[in-house]
PDB file of C-alpha atoms and ligand atoms in Angstrom:
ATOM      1  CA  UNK T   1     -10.092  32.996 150.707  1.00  0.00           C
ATOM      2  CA  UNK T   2     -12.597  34.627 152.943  1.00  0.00           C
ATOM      3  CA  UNK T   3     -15.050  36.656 151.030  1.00  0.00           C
ATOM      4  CA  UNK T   4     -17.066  39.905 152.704  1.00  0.00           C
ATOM      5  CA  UNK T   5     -20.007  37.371 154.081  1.00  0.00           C
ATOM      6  CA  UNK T   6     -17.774  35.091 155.893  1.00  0.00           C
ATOM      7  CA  UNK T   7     -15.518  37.862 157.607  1.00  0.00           C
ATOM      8  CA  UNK T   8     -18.767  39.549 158.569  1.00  0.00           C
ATOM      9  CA  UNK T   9     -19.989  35.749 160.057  1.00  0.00           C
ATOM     10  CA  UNK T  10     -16.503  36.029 162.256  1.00  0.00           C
ATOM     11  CA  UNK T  11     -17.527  39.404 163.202  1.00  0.00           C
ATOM     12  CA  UNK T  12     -20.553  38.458 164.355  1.00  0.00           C
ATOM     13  CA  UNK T  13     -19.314  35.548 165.529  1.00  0.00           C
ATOM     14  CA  UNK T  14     -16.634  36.813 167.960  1.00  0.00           C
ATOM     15  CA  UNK T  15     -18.839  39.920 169.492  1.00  0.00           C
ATOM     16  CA  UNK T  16     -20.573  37.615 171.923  1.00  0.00           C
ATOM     17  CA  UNK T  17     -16.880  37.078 173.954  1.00  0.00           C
ATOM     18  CA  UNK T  18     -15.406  40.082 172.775  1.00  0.00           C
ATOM     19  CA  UNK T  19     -17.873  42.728 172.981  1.00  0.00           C
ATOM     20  CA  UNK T  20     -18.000  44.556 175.825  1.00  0.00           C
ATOM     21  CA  UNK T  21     -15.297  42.363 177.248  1.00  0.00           C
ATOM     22  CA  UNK T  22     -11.648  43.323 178.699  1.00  0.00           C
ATOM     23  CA  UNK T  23      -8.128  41.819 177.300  1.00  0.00           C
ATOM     24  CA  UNK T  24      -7.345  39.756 180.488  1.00  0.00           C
ATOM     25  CA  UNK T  25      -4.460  38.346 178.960  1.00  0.00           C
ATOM     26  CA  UNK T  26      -2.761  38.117 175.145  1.00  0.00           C
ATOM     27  CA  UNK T  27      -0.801  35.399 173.861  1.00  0.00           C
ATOM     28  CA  UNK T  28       1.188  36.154 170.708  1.00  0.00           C
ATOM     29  CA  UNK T  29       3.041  32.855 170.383  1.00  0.00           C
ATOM     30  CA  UNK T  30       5.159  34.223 167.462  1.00  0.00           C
ATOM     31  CA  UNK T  31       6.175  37.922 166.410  1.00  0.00           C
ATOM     32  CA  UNK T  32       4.657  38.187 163.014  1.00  0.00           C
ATOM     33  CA  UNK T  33       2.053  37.284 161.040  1.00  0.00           C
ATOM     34  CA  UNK T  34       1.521  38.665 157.296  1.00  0.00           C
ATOM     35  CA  UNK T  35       3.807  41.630 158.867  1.00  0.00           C
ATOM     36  CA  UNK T  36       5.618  41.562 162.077  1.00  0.00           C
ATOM     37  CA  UNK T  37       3.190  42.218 165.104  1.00  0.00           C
ATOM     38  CA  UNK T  38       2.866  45.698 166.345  1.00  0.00           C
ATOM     39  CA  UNK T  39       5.267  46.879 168.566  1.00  0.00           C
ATOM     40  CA  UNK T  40       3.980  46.397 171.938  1.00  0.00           C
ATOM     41  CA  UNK T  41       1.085  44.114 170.282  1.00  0.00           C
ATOM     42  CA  UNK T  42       0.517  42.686 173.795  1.00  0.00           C
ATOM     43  CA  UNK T  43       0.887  45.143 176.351  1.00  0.00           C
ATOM     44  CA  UNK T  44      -1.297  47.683 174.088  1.00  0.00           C
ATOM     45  CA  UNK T  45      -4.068  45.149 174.609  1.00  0.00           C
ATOM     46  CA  UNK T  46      -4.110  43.559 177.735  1.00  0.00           C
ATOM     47  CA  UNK T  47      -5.949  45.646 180.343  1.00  0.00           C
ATOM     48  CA  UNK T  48      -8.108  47.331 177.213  1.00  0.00           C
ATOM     49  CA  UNK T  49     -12.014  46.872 177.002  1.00  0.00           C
ATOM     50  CA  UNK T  50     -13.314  46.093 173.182  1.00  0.00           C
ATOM     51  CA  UNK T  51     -15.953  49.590 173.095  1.00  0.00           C
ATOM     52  CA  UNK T  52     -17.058  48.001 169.686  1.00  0.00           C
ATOM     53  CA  UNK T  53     -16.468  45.487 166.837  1.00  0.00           C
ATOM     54  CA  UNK T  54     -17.175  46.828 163.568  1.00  0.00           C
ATOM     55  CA  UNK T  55     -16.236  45.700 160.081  1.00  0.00           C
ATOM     56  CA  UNK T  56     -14.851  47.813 156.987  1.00  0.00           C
ATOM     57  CA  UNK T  57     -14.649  45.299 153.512  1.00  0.00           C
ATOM     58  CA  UNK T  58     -12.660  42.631 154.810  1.00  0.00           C
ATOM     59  CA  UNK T  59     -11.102  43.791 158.028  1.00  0.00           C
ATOM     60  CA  UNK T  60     -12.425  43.701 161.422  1.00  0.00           C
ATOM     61  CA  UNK T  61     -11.951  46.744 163.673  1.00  0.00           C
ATOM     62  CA  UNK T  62     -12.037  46.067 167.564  1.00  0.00           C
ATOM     63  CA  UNK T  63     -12.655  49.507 168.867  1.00  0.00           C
ATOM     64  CA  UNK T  64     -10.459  49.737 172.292  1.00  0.00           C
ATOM     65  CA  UNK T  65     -11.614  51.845 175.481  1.00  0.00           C
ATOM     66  CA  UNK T  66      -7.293  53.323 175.063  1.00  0.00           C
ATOM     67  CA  UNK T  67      -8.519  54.961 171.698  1.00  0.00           C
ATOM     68  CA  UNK T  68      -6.874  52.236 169.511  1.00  0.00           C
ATOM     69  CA  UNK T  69      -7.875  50.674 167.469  1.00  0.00           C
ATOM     70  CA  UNK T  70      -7.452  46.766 166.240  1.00  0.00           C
ATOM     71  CA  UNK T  71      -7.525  45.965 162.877  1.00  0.00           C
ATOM     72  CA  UNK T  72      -7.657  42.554 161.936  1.00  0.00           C
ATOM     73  CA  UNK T  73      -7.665  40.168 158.190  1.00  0.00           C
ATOM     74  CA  UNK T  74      -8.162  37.055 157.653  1.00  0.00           C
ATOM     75  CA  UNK T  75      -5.561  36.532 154.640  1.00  0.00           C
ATOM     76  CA  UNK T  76      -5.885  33.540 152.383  1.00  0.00           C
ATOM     77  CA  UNK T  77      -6.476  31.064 155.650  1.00  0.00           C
ATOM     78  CA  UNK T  78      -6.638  32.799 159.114  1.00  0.00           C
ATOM     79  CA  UNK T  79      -9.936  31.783 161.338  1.00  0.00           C
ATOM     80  CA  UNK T  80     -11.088  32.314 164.779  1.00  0.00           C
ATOM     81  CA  UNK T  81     -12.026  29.724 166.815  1.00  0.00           C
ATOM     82  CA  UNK T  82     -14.073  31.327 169.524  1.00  0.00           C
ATOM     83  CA  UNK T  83     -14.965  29.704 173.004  1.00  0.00           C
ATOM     84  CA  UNK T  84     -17.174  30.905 176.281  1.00  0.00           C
ATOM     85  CA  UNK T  85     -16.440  30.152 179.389  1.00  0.00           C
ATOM     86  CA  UNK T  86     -16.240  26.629 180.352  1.00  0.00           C
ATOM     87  CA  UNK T  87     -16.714  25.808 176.798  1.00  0.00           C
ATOM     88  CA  UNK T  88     -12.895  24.662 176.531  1.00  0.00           C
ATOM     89  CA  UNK T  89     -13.553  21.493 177.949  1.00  0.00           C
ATOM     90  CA  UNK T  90     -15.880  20.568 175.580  1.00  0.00           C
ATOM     91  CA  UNK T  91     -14.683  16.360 174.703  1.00  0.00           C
ATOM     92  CA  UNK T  92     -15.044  14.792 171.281  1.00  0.00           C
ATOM     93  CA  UNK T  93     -14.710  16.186 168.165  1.00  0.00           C
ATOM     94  CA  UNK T  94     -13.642  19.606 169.399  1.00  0.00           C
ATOM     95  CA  UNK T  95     -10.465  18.240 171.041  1.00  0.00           C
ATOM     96  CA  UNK T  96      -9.192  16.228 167.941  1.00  0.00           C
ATOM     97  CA  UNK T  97      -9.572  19.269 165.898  1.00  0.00           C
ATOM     98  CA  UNK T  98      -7.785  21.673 167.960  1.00  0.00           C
ATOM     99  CA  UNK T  99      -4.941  19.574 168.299  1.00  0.00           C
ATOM    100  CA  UNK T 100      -4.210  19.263 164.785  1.00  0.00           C
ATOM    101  CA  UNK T 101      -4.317  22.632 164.380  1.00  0.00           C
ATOM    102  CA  UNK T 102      -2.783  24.181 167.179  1.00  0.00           C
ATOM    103  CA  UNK T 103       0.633  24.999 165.629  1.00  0.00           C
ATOM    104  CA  UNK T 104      -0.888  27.497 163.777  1.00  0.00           C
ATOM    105  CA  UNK T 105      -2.811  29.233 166.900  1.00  0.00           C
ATOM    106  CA  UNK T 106      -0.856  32.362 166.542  1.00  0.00           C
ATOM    107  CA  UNK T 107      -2.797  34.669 168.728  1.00  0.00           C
ATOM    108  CA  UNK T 108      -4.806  33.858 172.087  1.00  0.00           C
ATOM    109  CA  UNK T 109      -7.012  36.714 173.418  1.00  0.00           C
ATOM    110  CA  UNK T 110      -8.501  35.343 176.988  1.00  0.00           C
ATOM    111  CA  UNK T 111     -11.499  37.811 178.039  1.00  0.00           C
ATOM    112  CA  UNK T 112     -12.757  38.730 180.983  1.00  0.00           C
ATOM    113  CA  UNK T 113     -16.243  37.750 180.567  1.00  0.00           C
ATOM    114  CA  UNK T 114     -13.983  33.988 180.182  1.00  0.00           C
ATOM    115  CA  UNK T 115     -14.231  33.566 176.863  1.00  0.00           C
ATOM    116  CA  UNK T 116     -11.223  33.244 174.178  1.00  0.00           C
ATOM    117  CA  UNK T 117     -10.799  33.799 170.845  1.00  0.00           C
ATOM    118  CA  UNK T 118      -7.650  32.324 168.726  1.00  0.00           C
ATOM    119  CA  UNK T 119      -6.166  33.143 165.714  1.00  0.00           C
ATOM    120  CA  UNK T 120      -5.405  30.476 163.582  1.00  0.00           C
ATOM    121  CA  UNK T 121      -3.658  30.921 160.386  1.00  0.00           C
ATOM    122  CA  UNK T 122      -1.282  28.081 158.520  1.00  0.00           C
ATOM    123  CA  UNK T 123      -0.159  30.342 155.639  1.00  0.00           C
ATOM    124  CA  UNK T 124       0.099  33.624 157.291  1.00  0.00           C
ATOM    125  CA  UNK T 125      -1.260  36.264 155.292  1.00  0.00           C
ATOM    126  CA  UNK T 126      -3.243  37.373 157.978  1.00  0.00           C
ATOM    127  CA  UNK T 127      -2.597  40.804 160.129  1.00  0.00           C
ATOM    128  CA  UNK T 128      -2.881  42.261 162.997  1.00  0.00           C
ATOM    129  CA  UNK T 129      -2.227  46.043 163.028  1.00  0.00           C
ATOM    130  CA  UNK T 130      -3.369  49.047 165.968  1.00  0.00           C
ATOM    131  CA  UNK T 131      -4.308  52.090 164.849  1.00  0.00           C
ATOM    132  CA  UNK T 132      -5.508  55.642 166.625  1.00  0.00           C
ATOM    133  CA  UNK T 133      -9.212  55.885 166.044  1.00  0.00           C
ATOM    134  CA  UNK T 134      -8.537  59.600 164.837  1.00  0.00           C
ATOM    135  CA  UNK T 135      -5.822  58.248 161.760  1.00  0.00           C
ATOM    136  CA  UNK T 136      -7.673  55.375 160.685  1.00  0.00           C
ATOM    137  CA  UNK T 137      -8.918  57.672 157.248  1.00  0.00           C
ATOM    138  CA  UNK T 138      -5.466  57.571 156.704  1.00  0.00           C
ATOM    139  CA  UNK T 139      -4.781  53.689 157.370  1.00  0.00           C
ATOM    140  CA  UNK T 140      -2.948  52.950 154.233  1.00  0.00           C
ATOM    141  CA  UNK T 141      -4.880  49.293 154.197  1.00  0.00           C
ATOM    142  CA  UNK T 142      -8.183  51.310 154.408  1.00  0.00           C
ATOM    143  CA  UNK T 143      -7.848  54.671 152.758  1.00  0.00           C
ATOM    144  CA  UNK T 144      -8.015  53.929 149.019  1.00  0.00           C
ATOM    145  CA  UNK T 145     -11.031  51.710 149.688  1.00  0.00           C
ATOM    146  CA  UNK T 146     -14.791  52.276 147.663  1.00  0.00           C
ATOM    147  CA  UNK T 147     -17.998  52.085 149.814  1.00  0.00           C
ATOM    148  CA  UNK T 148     -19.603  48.784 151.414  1.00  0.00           C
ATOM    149  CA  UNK T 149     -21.520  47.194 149.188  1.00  0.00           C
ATOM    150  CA  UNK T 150     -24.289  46.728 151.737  1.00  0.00           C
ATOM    151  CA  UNK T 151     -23.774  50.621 153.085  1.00  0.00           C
ATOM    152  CA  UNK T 152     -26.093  53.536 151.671  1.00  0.00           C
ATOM    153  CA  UNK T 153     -23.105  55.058 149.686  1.00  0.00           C
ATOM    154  CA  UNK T 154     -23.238  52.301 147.635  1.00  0.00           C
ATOM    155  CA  UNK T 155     -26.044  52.857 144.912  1.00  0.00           C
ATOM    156  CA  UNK T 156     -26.766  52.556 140.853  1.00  0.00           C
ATOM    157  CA  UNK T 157     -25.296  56.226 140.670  1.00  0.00           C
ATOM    158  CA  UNK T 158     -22.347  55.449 142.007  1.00  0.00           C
ATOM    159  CA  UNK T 159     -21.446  52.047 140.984  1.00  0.00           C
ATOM    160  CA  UNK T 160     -22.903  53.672 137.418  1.00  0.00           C
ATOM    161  CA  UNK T 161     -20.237  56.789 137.680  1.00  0.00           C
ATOM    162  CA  UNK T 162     -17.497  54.597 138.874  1.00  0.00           C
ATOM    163  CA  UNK T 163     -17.569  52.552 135.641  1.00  0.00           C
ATOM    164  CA  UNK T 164     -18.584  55.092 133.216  1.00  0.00           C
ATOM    165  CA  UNK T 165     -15.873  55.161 130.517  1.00  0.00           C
ATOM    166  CA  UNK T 166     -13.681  51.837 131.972  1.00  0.00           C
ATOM    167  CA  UNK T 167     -12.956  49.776 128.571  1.00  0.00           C
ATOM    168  CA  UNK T 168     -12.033  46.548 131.542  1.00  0.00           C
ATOM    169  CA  UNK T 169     -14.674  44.036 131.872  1.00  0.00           C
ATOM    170  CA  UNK T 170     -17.623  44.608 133.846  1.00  0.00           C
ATOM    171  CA  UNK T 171     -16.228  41.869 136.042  1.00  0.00           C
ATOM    172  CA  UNK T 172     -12.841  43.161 136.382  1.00  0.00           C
ATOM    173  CA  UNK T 173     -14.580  46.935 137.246  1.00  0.00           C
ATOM    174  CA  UNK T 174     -16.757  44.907 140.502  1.00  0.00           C
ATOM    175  CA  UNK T 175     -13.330  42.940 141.521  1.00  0.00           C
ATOM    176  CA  UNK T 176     -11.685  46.590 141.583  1.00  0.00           C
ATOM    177  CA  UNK T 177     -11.774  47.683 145.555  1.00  0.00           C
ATOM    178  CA  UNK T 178     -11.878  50.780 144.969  1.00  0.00           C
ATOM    179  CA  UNK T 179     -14.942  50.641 142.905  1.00  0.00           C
ATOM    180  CA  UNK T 180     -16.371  49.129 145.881  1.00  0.00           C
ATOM    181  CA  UNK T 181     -15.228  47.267 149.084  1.00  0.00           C
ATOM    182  CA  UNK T 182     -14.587  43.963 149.729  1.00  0.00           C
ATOM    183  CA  UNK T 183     -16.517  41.806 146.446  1.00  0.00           C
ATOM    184  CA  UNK T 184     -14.238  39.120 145.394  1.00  0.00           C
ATOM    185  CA  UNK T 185     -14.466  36.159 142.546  1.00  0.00           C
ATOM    186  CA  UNK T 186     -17.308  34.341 144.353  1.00  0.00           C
ATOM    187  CA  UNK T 187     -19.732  36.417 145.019  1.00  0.00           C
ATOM    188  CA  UNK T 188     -19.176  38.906 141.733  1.00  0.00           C
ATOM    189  CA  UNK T 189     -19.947  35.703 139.469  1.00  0.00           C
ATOM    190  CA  UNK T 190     -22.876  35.232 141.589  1.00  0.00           C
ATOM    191  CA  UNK T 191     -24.285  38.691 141.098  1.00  0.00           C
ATOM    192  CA  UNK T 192     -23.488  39.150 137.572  1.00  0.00           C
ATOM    193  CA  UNK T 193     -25.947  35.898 136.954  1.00  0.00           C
ATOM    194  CA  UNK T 194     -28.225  36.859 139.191  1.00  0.00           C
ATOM    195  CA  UNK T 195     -28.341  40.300 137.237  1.00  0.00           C
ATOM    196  CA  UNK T 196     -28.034  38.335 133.821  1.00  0.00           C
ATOM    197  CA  UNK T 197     -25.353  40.392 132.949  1.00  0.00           C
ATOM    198  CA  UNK T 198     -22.149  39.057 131.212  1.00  0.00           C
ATOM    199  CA  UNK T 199     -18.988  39.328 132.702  1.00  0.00           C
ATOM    200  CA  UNK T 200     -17.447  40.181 129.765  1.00  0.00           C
ATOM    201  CA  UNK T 201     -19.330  42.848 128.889  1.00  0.00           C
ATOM    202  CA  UNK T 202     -17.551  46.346 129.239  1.00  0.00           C
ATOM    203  CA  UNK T 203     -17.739  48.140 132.626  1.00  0.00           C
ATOM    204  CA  UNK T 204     -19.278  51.573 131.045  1.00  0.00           C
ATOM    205  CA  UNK T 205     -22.021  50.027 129.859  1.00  0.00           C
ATOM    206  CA  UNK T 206     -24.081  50.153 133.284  1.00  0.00           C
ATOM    207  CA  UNK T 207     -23.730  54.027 132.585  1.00  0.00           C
ATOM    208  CA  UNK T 208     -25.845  56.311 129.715  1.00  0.00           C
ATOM    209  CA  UNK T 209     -23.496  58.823 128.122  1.00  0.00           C
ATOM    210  CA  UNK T 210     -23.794  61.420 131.028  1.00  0.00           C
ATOM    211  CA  UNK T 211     -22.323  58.829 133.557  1.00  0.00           C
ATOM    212  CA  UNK T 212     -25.900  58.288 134.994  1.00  0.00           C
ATOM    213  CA  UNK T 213     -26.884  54.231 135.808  1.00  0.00           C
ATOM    214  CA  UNK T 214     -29.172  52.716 133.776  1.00  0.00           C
ATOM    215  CA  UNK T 215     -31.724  49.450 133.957  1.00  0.00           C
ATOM    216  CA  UNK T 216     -28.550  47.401 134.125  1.00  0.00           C
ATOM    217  CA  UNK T 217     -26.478  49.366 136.992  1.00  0.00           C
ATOM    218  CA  UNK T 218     -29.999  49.180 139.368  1.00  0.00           C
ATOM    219  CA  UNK T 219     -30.658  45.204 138.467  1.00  0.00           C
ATOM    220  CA  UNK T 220     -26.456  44.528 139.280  1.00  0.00           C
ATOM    221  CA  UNK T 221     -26.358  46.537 142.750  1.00  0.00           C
ATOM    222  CA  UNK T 222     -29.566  45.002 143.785  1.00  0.00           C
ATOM    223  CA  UNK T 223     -28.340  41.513 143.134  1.00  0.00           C
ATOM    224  CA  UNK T 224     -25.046  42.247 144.572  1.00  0.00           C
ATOM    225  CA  UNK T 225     -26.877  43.401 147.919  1.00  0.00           C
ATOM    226  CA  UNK T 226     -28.983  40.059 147.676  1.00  0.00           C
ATOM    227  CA  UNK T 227     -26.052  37.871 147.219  1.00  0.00           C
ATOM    228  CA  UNK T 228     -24.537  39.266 149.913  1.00  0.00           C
ATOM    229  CA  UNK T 229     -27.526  39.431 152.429  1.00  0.00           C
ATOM    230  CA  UNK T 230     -28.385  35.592 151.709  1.00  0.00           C
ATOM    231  CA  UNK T 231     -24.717  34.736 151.925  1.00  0.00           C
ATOM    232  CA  UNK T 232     -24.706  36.650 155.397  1.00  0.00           C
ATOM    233  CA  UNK T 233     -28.144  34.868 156.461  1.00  0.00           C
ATOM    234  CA  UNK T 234     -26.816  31.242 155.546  1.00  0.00           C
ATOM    235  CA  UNK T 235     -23.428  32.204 158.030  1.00  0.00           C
ATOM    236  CA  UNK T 236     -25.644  33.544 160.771  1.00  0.00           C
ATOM    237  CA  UNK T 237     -27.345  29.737 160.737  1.00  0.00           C
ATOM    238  CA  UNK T 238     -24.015  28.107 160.825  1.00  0.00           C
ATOM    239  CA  UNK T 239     -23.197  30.299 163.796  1.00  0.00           C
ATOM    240  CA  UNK T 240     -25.761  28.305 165.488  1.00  0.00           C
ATOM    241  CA  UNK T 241     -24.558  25.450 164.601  1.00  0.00           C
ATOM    242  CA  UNK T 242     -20.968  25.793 164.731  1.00  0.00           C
ATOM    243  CA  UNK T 243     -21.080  27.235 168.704  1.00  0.00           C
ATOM    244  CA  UNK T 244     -21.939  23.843 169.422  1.00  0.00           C
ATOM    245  CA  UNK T 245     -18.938  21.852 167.880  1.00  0.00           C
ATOM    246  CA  UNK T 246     -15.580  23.949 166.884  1.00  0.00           C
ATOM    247  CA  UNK T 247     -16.218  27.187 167.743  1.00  0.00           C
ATOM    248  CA  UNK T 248     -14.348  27.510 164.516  1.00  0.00           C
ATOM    249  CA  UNK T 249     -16.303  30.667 162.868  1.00  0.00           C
ATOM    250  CA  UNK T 250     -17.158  31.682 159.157  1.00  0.00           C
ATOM    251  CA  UNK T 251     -16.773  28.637 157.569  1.00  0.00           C
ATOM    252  CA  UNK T 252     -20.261  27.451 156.204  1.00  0.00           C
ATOM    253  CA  UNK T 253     -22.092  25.728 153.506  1.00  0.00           C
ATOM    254  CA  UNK T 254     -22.824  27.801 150.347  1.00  0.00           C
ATOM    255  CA  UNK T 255     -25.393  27.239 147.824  1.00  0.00           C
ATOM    256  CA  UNK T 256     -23.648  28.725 144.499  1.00  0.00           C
ATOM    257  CA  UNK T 257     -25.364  29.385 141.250  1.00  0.00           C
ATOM    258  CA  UNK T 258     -23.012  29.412 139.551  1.00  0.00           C
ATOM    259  CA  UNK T 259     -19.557  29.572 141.318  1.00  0.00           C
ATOM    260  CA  UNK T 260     -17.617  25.825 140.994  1.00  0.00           C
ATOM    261  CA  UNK T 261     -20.282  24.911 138.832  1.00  0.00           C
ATOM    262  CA  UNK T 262     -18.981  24.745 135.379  1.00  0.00           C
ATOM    263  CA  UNK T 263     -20.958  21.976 133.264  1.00  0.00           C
ATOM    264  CA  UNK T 264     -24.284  22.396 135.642  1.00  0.00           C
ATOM    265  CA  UNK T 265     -27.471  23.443 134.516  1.00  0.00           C
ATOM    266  CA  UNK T 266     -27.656  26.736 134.515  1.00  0.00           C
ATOM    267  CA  UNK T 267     -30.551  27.544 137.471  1.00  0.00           C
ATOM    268  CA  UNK T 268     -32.452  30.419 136.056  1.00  0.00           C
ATOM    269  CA  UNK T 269     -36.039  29.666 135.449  1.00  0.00           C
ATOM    270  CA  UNK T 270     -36.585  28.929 131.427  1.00  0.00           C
ATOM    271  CA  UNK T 271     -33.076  28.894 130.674  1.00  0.00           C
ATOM    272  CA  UNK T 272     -31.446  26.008 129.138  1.00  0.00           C
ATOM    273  CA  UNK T 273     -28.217  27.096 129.159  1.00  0.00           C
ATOM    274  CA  UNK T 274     -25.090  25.565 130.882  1.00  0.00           C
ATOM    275  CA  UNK T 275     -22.347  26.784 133.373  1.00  0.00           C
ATOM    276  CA  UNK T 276     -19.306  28.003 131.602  1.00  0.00           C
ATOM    277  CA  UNK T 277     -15.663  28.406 133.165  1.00  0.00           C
ATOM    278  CA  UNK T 278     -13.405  31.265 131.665  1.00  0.00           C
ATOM    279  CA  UNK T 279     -10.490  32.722 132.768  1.00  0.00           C
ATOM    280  CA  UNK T 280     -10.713  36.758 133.458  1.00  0.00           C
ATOM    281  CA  UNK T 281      -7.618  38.190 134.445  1.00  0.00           C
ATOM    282  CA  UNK T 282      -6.184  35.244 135.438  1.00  0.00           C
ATOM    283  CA  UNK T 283      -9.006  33.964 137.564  1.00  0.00           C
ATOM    284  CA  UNK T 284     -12.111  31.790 136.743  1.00  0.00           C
ATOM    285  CA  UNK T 285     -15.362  33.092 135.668  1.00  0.00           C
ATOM    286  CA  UNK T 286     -18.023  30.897 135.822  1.00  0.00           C
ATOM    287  CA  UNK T 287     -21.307  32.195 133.803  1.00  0.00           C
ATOM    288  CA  UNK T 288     -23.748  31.666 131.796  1.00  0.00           C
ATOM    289  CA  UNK T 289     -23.337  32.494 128.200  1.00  0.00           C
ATOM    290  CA  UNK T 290     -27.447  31.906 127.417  1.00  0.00           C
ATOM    291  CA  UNK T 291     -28.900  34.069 129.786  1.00  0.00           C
ATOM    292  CA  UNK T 292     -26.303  36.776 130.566  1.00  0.00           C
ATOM    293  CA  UNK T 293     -25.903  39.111 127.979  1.00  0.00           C
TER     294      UNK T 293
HETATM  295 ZN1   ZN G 301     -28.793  30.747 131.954  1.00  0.00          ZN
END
């Protein structure tokens, strides 16, 4: 499942034909995706210029020049396959792979700067959903939400009062959305190691008794920026690359610490420890039992 770097790869990945650029034409080749399509989906587009392309956790929110605005998630295996103008034609590879997959190209959106973006998505847990700008505090998918990760509300003192008193696992407190936005499995393993914290440890132990962050809250939001800002980095690079063969964006090569890496050497400098696999509310942890405490 997409995790908050690759969906802000897409992002970045899609502004280049969609920024800026005016719904010439929409193709919804079936009425529903996760959730039937908006009513209208298509005619509330086409004719619209995209004013801005933003992201909020895991959805992407095409700003529209009619005051709507697009909200878009990836699900468990949606993708965008983005191409400019003239690129379409490109032979080889590119071809093969778009024919394989085209049954599942749910949603065309042709530009007018030439460029087209399509939604592919096999298992459907993706939507598609327009919303005023002015009601989107009270977008049901967005409202209950805690701050970005990477934004400024997002500090020790708040991830610190957030978890002060929670008897859950510190890892089960980070997974919690509305502790804060958009973390999943991945890339809360790879901060807790990074932090040497252990993921079983309780959640209210990042907070002294009067809720204020201590040592451990400031070392876990700073490696949960940095896992996220390297993560980011390493799907700008493949943006590069990937503009040149699929156009398919957000799907890149990773270099985990721990994540999938149960038996490995752990990688922290002096440590002898090895990779561990647990299961934490039903999902795998992968950690370190040596060097996070
Ligand atoms: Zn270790």
């Amino acid at each position: 499942m997409p995790e908050l770097p690759e969906v802000e790869t897409v992002r970045r990945g899609l502004a280049p034909v969609m920024e800026g650029a005016r719904f010439t034409r929409v193709e919804a080749r079936r009425g529903d995706l996760r959730w039937p399509l908006p009513k209208d989906f298509v005619s509330r587009l086409e004719g619209q210029t995209v004013t801005g392309l933003g992201r909020r956790a895991k959805y992407i929110l095409a700003d529209l020049s009619s005051g709507e605005v697009l909200l878009m998630h990836l699900g468990m295996s949606g993708s965008f396959r983005v191409a400019a103008a003239g690129e379409e034609a490109t032979p080889g590879d590119f071809h093969h792979e778009r024919s394989k997959a085209a049954a599942h190209d749910h949603i065309v959106f042709h530009m007018s700067n030439g460029g087209t973006a399509t939604f592919n998505d096999p298992r459907r847990f993706g939507c598609m959903k327009l919303v005023p700008r002015g009601l989107l505090d009270q977008e049901p998918l967005l409202r209950a939400l805690g701050p970005e990760p990477l934004g400024n509300a997002f500090d020790a003192a708040m991830l610190a009062h957030a978890c002060a008193g929670k008897q859950t696992s510190l890892k089960a407190a980070l997974l919690d959305q509305r502790v804060v936005a958009g973390l999943g499995n991945i890339y809360v393993c790879e901060a807790l190691h990074r932090s040497h914290l252990s993921p079983k440890r309780k959640a209210s132990t990042i907070a002294d008794r009067k809720d204020a962050p201590n040592e451990r809250a400031m070392l876990l939001v700073d490696a949960i920026r940095t896992v996220l800002n390297d993560a980011i980095k390493a799907g700008g690079s493949s943006l590069r690359d990937h503009r040149q063969t699929s156009g398919e964006l957000g799907y890149f090569q990773h270099n985990f610490r721990v994540y999938d890496r149960e038996g490995g050497a752990c990688p922290t400098k002096g440590c002898n420890g090895m990779i561990r696999r647990i299961v934490q509310n039903g999902r795998s942890t992968f950690f370190c039992p040596v060097c996070q405490k």
